Coordinates of C-alpha atoms in Angstrom, one line a residue:
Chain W
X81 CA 27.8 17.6 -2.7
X82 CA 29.1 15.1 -5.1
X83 CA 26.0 13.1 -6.2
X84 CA 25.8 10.1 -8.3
X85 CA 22.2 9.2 -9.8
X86 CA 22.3 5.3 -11.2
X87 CA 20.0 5.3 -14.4
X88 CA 19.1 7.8 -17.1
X89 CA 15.3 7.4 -17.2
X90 CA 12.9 10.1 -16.3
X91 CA 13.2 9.4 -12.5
X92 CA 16.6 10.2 -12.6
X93 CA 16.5 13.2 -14.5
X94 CA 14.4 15.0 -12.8
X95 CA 16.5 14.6 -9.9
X96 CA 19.3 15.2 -11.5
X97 CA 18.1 18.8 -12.9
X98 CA 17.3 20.1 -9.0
X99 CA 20.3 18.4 -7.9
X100 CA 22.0 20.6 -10.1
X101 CA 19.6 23.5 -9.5
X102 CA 20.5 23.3 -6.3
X103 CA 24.5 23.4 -6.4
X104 CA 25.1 19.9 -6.3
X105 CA 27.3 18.9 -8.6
X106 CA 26.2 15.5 -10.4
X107 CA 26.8 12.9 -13.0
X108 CA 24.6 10.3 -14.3
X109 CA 25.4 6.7 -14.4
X110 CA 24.5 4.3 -17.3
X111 CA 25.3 0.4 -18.2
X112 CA 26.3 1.9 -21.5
X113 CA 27.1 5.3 -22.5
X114 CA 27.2 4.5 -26.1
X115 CA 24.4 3.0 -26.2
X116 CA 22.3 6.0 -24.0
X117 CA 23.5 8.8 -25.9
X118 CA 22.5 6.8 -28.7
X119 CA 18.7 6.8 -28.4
X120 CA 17.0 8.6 -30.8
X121 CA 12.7 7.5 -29.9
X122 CA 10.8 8.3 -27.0
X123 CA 10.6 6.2 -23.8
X124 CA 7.3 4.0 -23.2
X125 CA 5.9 7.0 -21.4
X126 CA 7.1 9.6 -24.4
X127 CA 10.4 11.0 -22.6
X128 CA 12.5 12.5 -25.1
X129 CA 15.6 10.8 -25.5
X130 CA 18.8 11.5 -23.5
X131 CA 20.9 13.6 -25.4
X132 CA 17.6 16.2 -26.3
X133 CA 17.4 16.4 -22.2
X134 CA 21.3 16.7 -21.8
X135 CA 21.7 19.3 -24.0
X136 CA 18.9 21.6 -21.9
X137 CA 20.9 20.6 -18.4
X138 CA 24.5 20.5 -19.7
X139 CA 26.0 20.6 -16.1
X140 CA 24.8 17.4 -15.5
X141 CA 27.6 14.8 -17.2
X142 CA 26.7 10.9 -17.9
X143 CA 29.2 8.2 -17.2
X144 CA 29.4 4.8 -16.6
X145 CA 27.7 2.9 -13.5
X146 CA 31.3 2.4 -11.4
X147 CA 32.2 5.8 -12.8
X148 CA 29.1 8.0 -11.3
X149 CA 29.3 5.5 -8.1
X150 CA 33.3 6.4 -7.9
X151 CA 32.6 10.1 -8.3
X152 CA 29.5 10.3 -5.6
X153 CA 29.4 10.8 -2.2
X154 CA 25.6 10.1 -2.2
X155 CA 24.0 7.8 -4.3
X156 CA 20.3 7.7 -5.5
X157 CA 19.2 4.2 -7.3
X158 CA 16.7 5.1 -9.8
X159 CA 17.7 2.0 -12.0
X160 CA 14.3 -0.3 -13.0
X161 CA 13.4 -2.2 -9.9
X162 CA 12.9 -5.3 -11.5
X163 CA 16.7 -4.9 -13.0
X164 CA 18.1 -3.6 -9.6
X165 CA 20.2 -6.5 -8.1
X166 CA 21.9 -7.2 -10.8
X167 CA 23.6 -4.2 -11.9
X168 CA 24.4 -3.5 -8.2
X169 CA 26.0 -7.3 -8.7
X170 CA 28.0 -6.0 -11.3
X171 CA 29.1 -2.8 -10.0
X172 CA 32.5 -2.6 -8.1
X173 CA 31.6 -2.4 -4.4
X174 CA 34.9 -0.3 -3.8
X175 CA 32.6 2.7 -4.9
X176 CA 29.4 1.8 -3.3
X177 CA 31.6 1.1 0.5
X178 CA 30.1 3.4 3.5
X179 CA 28.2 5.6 1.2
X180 CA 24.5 6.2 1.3
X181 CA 22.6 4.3 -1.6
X182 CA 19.4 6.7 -2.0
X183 CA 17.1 3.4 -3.2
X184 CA 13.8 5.1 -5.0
X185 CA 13.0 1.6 -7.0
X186 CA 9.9 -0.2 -7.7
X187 CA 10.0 -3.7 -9.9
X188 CA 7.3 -3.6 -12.2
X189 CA 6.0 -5.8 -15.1
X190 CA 4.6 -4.1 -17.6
X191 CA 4.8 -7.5 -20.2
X192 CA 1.0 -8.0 -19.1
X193 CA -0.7 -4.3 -20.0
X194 CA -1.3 -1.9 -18.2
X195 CA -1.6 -1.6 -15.3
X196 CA 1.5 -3.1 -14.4
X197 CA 2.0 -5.6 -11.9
X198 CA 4.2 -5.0 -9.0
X199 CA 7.1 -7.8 -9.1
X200 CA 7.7 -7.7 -5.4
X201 CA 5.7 -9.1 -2.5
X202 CA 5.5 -9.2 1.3
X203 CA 9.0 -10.5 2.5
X204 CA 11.1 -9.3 -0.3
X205 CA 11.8 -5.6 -0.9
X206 CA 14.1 -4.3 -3.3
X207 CA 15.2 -2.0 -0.1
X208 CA 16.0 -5.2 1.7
X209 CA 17.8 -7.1 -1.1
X210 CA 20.4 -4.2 -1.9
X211 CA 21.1 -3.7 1.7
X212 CA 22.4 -7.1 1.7
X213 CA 23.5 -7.3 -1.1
X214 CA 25.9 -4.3 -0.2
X215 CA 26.5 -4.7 3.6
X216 CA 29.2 -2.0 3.8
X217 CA 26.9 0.4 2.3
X218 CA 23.8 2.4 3.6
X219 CA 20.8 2.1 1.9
X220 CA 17.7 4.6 2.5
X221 CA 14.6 3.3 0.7
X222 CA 12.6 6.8 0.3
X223 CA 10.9 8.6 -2.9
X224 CA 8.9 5.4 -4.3
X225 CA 5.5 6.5 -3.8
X226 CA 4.8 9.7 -5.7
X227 CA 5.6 10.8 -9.1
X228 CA 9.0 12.3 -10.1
X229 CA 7.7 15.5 -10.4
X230 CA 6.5 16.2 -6.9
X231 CA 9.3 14.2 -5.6
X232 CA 11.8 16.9 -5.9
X233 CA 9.1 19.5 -5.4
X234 CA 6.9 18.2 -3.0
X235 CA 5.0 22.5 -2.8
X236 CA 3.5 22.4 -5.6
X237 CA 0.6 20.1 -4.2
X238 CA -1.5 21.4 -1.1
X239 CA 1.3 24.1 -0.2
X240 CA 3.9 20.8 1.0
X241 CA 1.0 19.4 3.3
X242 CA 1.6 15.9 2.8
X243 CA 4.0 13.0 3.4
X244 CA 7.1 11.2 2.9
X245 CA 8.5 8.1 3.8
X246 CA 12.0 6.3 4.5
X247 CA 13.2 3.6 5.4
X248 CA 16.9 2.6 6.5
X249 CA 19.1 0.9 8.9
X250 CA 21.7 3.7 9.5
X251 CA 20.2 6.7 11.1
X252 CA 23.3 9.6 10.2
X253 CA 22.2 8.1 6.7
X254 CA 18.8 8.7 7.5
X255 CA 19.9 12.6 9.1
X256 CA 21.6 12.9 5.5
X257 CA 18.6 12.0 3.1
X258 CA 16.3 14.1 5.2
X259 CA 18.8 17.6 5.0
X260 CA 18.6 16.3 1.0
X261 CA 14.7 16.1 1.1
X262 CA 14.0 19.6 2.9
X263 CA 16.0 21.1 0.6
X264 CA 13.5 19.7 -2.3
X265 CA 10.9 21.5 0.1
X266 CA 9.5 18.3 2.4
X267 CA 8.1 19.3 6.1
X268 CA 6.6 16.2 7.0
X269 CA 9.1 13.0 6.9
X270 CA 8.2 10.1 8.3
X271 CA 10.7 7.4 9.4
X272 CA 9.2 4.2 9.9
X273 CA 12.2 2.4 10.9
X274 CA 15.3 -0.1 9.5
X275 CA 15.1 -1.1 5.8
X276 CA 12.4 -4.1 6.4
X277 CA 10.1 -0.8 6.9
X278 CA 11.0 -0.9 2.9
X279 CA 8.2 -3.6 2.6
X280 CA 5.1 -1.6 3.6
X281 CA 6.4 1.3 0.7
X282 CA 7.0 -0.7 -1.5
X283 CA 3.9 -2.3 -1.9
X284 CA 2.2 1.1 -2.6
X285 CA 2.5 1.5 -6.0
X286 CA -0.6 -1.0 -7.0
X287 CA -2.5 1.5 -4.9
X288 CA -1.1 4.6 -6.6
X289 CA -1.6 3.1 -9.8
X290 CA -5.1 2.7 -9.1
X291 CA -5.3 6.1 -7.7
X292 CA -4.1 7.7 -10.7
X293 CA -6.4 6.0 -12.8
X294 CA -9.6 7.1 -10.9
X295 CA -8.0 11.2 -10.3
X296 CA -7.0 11.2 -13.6
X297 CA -3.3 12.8 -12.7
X298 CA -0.1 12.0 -10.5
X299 CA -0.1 15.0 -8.7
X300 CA -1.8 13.4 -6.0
X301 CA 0.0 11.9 -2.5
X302 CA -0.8 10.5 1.0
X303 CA -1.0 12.0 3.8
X304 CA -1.4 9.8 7.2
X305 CA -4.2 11.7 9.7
X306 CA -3.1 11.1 13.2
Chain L
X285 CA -32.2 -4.2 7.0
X286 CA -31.3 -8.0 7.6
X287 CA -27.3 -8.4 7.5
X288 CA -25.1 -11.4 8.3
X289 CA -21.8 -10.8 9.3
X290 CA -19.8 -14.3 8.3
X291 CA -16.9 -14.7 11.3
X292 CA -17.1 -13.8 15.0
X293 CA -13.3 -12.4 15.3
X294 CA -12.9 -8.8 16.7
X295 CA -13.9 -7.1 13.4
X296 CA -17.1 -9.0 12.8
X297 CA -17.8 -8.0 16.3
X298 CA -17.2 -4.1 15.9
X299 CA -19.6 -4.0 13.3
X300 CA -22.4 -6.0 14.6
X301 CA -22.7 -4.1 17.9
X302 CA -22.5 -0.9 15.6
X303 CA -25.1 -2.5 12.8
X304 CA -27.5 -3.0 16.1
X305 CA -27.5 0.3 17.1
X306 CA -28.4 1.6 13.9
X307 CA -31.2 -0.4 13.8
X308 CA -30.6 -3.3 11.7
X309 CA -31.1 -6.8 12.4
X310 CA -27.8 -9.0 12.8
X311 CA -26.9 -12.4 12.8
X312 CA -23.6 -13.8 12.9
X313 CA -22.3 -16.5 11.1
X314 CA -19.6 -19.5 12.2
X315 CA -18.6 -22.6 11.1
X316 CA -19.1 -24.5 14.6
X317 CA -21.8 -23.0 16.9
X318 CA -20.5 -25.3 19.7
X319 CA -17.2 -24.3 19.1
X320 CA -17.6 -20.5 19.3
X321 CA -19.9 -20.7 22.4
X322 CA -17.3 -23.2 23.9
X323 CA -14.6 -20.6 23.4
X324 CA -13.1 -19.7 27.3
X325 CA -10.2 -17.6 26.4
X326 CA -9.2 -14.1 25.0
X327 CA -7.8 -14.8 21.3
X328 CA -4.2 -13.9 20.4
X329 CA -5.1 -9.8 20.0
X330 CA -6.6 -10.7 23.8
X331 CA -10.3 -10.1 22.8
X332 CA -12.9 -11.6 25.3
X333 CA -14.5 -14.9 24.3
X334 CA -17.2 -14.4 22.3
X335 CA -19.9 -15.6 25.0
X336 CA -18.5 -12.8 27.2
X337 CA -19.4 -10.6 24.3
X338 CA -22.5 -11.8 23.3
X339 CA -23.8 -11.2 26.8
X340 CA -23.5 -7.1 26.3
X341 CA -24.6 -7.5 22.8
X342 CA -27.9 -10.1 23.3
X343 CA -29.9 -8.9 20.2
X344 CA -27.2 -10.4 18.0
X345 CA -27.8 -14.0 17.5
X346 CA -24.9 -16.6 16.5
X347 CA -26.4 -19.1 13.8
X348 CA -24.1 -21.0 11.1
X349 CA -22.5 -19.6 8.1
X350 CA -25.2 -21.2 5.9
X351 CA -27.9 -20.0 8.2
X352 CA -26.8 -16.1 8.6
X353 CA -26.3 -16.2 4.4
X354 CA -29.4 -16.9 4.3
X355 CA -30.9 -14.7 6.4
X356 CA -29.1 -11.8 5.3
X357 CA -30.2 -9.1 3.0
X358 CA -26.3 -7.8 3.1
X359 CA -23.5 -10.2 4.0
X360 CA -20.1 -8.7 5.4
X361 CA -17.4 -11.0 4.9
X362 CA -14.9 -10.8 7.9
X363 CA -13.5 -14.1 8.3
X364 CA -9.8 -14.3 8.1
X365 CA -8.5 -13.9 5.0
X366 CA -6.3 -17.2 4.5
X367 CA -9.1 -19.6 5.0
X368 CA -12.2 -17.0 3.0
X369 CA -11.9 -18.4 -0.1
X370 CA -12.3 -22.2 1.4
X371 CA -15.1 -20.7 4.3
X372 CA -16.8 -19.2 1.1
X373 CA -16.7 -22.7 -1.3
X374 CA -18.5 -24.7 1.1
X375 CA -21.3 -22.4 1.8
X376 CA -24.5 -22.8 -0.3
X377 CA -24.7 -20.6 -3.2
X378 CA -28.4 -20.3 -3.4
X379 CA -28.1 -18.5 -0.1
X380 CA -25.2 -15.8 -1.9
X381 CA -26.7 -14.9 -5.2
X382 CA -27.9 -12.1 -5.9
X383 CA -26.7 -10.6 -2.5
X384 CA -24.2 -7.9 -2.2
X385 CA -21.2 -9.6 0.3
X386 CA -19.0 -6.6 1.7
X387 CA -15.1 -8.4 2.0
X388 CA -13.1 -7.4 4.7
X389 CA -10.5 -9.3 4.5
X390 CA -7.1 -9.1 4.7
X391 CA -4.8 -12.8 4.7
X392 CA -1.8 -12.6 6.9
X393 CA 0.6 -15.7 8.0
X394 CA 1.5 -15.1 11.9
X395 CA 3.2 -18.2 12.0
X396 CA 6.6 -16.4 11.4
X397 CA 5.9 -13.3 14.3
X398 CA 5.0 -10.2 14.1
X399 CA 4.5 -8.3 11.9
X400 CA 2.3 -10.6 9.8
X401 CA 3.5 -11.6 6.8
X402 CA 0.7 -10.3 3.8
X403 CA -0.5 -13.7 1.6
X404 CA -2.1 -11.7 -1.3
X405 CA 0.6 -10.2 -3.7
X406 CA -0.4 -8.4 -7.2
X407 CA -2.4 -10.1 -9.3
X408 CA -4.7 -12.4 -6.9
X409 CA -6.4 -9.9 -4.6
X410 CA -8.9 -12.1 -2.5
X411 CA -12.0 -9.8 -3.4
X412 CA -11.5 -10.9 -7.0
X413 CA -10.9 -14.4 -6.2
X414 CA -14.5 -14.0 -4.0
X415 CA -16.1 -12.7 -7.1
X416 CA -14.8 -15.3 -9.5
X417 CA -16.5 -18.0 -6.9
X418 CA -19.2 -16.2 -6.5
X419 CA -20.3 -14.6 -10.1
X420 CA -24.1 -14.3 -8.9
X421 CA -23.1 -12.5 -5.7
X422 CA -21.8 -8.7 -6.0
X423 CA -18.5 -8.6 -4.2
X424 CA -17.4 -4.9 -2.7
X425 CA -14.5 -4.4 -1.3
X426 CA -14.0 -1.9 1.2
X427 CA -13.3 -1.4 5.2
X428 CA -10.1 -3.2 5.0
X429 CA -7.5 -0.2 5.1
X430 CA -7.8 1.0 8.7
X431 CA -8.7 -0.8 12.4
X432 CA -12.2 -2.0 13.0
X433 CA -12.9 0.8 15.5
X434 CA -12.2 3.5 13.1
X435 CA -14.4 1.7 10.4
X436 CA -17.5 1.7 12.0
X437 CA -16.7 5.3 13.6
X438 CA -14.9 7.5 11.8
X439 CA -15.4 11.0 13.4
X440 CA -13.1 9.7 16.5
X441 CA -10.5 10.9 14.0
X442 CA -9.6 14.4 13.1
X443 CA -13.5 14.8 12.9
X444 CA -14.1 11.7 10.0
X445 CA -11.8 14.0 7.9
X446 CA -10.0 11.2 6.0
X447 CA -10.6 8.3 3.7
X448 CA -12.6 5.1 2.8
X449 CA -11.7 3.3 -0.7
X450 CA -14.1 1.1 -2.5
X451 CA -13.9 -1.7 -5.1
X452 CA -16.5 -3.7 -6.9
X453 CA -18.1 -4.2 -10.3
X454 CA -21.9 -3.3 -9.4
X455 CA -22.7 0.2 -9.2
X456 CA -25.9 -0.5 -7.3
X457 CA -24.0 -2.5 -4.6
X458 CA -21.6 0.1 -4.2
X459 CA -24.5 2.9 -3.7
X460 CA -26.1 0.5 -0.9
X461 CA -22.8 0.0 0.7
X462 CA -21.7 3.9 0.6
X463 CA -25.2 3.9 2.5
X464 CA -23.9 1.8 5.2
X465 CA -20.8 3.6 5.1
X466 CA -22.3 7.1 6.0
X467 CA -24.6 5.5 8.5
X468 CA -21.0 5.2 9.9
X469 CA -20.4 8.5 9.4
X470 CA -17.9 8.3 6.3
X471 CA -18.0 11.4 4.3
X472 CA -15.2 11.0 1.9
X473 CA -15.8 7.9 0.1
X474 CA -13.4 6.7 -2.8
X475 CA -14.7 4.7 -5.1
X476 CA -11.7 3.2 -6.8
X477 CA -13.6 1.4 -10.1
X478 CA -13.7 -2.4 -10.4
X479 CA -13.2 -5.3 -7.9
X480 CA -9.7 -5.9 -9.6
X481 CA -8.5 -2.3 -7.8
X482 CA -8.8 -4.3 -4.9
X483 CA -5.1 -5.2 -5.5
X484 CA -4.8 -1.8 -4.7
X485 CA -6.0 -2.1 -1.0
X486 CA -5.5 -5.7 0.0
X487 CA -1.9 -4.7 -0.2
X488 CA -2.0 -1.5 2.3
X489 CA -2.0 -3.8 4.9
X490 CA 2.2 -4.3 5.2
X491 CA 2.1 -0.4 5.6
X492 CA -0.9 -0.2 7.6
X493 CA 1.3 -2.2 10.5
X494 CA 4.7 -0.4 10.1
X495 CA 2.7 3.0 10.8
X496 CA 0.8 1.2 13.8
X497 CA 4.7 0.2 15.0
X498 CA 5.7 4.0 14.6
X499 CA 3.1 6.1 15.6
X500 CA 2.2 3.5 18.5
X501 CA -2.0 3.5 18.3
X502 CA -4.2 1.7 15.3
X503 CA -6.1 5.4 15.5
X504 CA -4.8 6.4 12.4
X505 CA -5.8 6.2 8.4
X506 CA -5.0 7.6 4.3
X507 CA -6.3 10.7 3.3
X508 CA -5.3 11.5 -0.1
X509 CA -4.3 15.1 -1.0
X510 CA -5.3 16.3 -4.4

């Protein structure tokens, strides 16, 4: 499939390279693509910059935001939560009408130290806000409580024996994002329901923050016992 | 040992008739005697008055807040996590310090339907709050993740084979309180560092009631896979 992944950060990358990995064909969106291929430093978390990823996954191409969005048939949102609404604002909605907006986001303040401090709160998802922000669209909140890494390779923790979540209002969406997440090796995907479902997830990430402090690694997820 | 459970709502309940069977000596704390004993109708989760359960549990007395603080040896803290803080100011102090005071609490509005709306967001979890009022008292959170009949039992699930968290600041209380807790019959308890990882927990709760709507019973809880 055509897939468009908004933002270049590690998130998105690592997406980007099993998207690829696995046939899709994919561009990268970016508010600037001067300005991204620009960077020369290391992220806050020590990514290398853009172009010294590009150049070891060369099928993936980066564009601009209303170019990846124009190009995709799918959509994931890995732009920073707490900058989410407004590029979505900015984009043109032509691109963004009845597609499936993949919404992995979590708004985080990291102004304070670390840890960071989750921006959202009971009654205000990011999920939620894009949905109505883009009504013609169909947004799937999944992804946004694990680390990139076991996101797109959920196996190589406890042989795949543990959970993911999703949240939307359109269930063929909902059909769609799971076919994409067994083919990154999920067996256990839970659906808790429309978008507002998007509030219990994305309060999570205090949790896992904590979590990864006291295991001393990411590679670590949840698993609901029934 | 001596333990006063401060509140007389479901939760308080579970653990009393639980702390008398193990052997302990419980009194239970509320603002109005008269008002609790007066009480002649289920409350909004359809619990029995408490009279009606008093009568199957007669070796727990009912006494004031002030009176089962000061009896207690442990305190659990299970009033309802809006009016804590204000329950906790007017109490006498001298009757607190130097106690360990297990919090419960979660603080959820209902006056907008269900699902509750969660009151805590990050950066003012109510078990830091409780230790801030109370710096001679050692505050541990815990118990506040899963339903109250899971809490005090956890082998009616997948044989106890999932998980407790802990927060607090005094490595002594926690021991005393991961006593308690495998008295319960916890086996995989996670201590999560200081009382400010509560933030962490208190907000599980918006998840905590989109998996009850989903999976349709409360008999569920985390385990982490690592």
């Amino acid at each position: 499939m055509k897939i468009g992944i908004l933002g270049t950060g590690i998130v998105g990358r690592t997406h980007a390279t099993k998207l690829a990995e696995l046939g899709h064909e994919v561009k990268m969106g970016t508010r600037s693509v001067e300005k991204t291929l620009a960077e020369d430093k290391p992220d806050m978390m020590g990514n290398e910059p853009f172009v010294a990823w590009q150049n070891k996954n060369s099928k993936v191409k980066l564009v601009s935001f209303d170019q990846a969005a124009e190009f995709a048939e799918i959509i994931f949102n890995v732009i920073k939560g707490e900058v989410v609404l407004k590029a979505f604002e900015n984009l043109n909605k032509e691109h963004l009408n009845n597609k499936v907006i993949i919404d992995l986001s979590n708004a985080l303040d990291f102004s304070k130290g670390m840890p960071p401090l989750l921006l959202t709160h009971d009654g205000n998802s990011i999920g939620e806000q894009l949905q109505q922000l883009l009504p013609k669209s169909k947004v799937v909140k999944t992804l946004n409580t694990l680390s990139a890494s076991l996101q797109v390779n959920p196996k190589m923790l406890a042989d795949g024996n543990h959970q993911i979540f999703m949240s939307g209002n359109d269930s063929e969406a909902k059909k769609l994002v799971e076919t994409i997440l067994k083919s990154y090796g999920w067996q256990d995907i839970l659906d808790l329901g429309d978008i507002t479902t998007a509030r219990g997830t994305e309060l999570l990430m205090p949790f896992w923050l904590r979590l990864w402090s006291v295991l001393g690694t990411t590679t670590f997820n949840y698993k609901i016992i029934k």
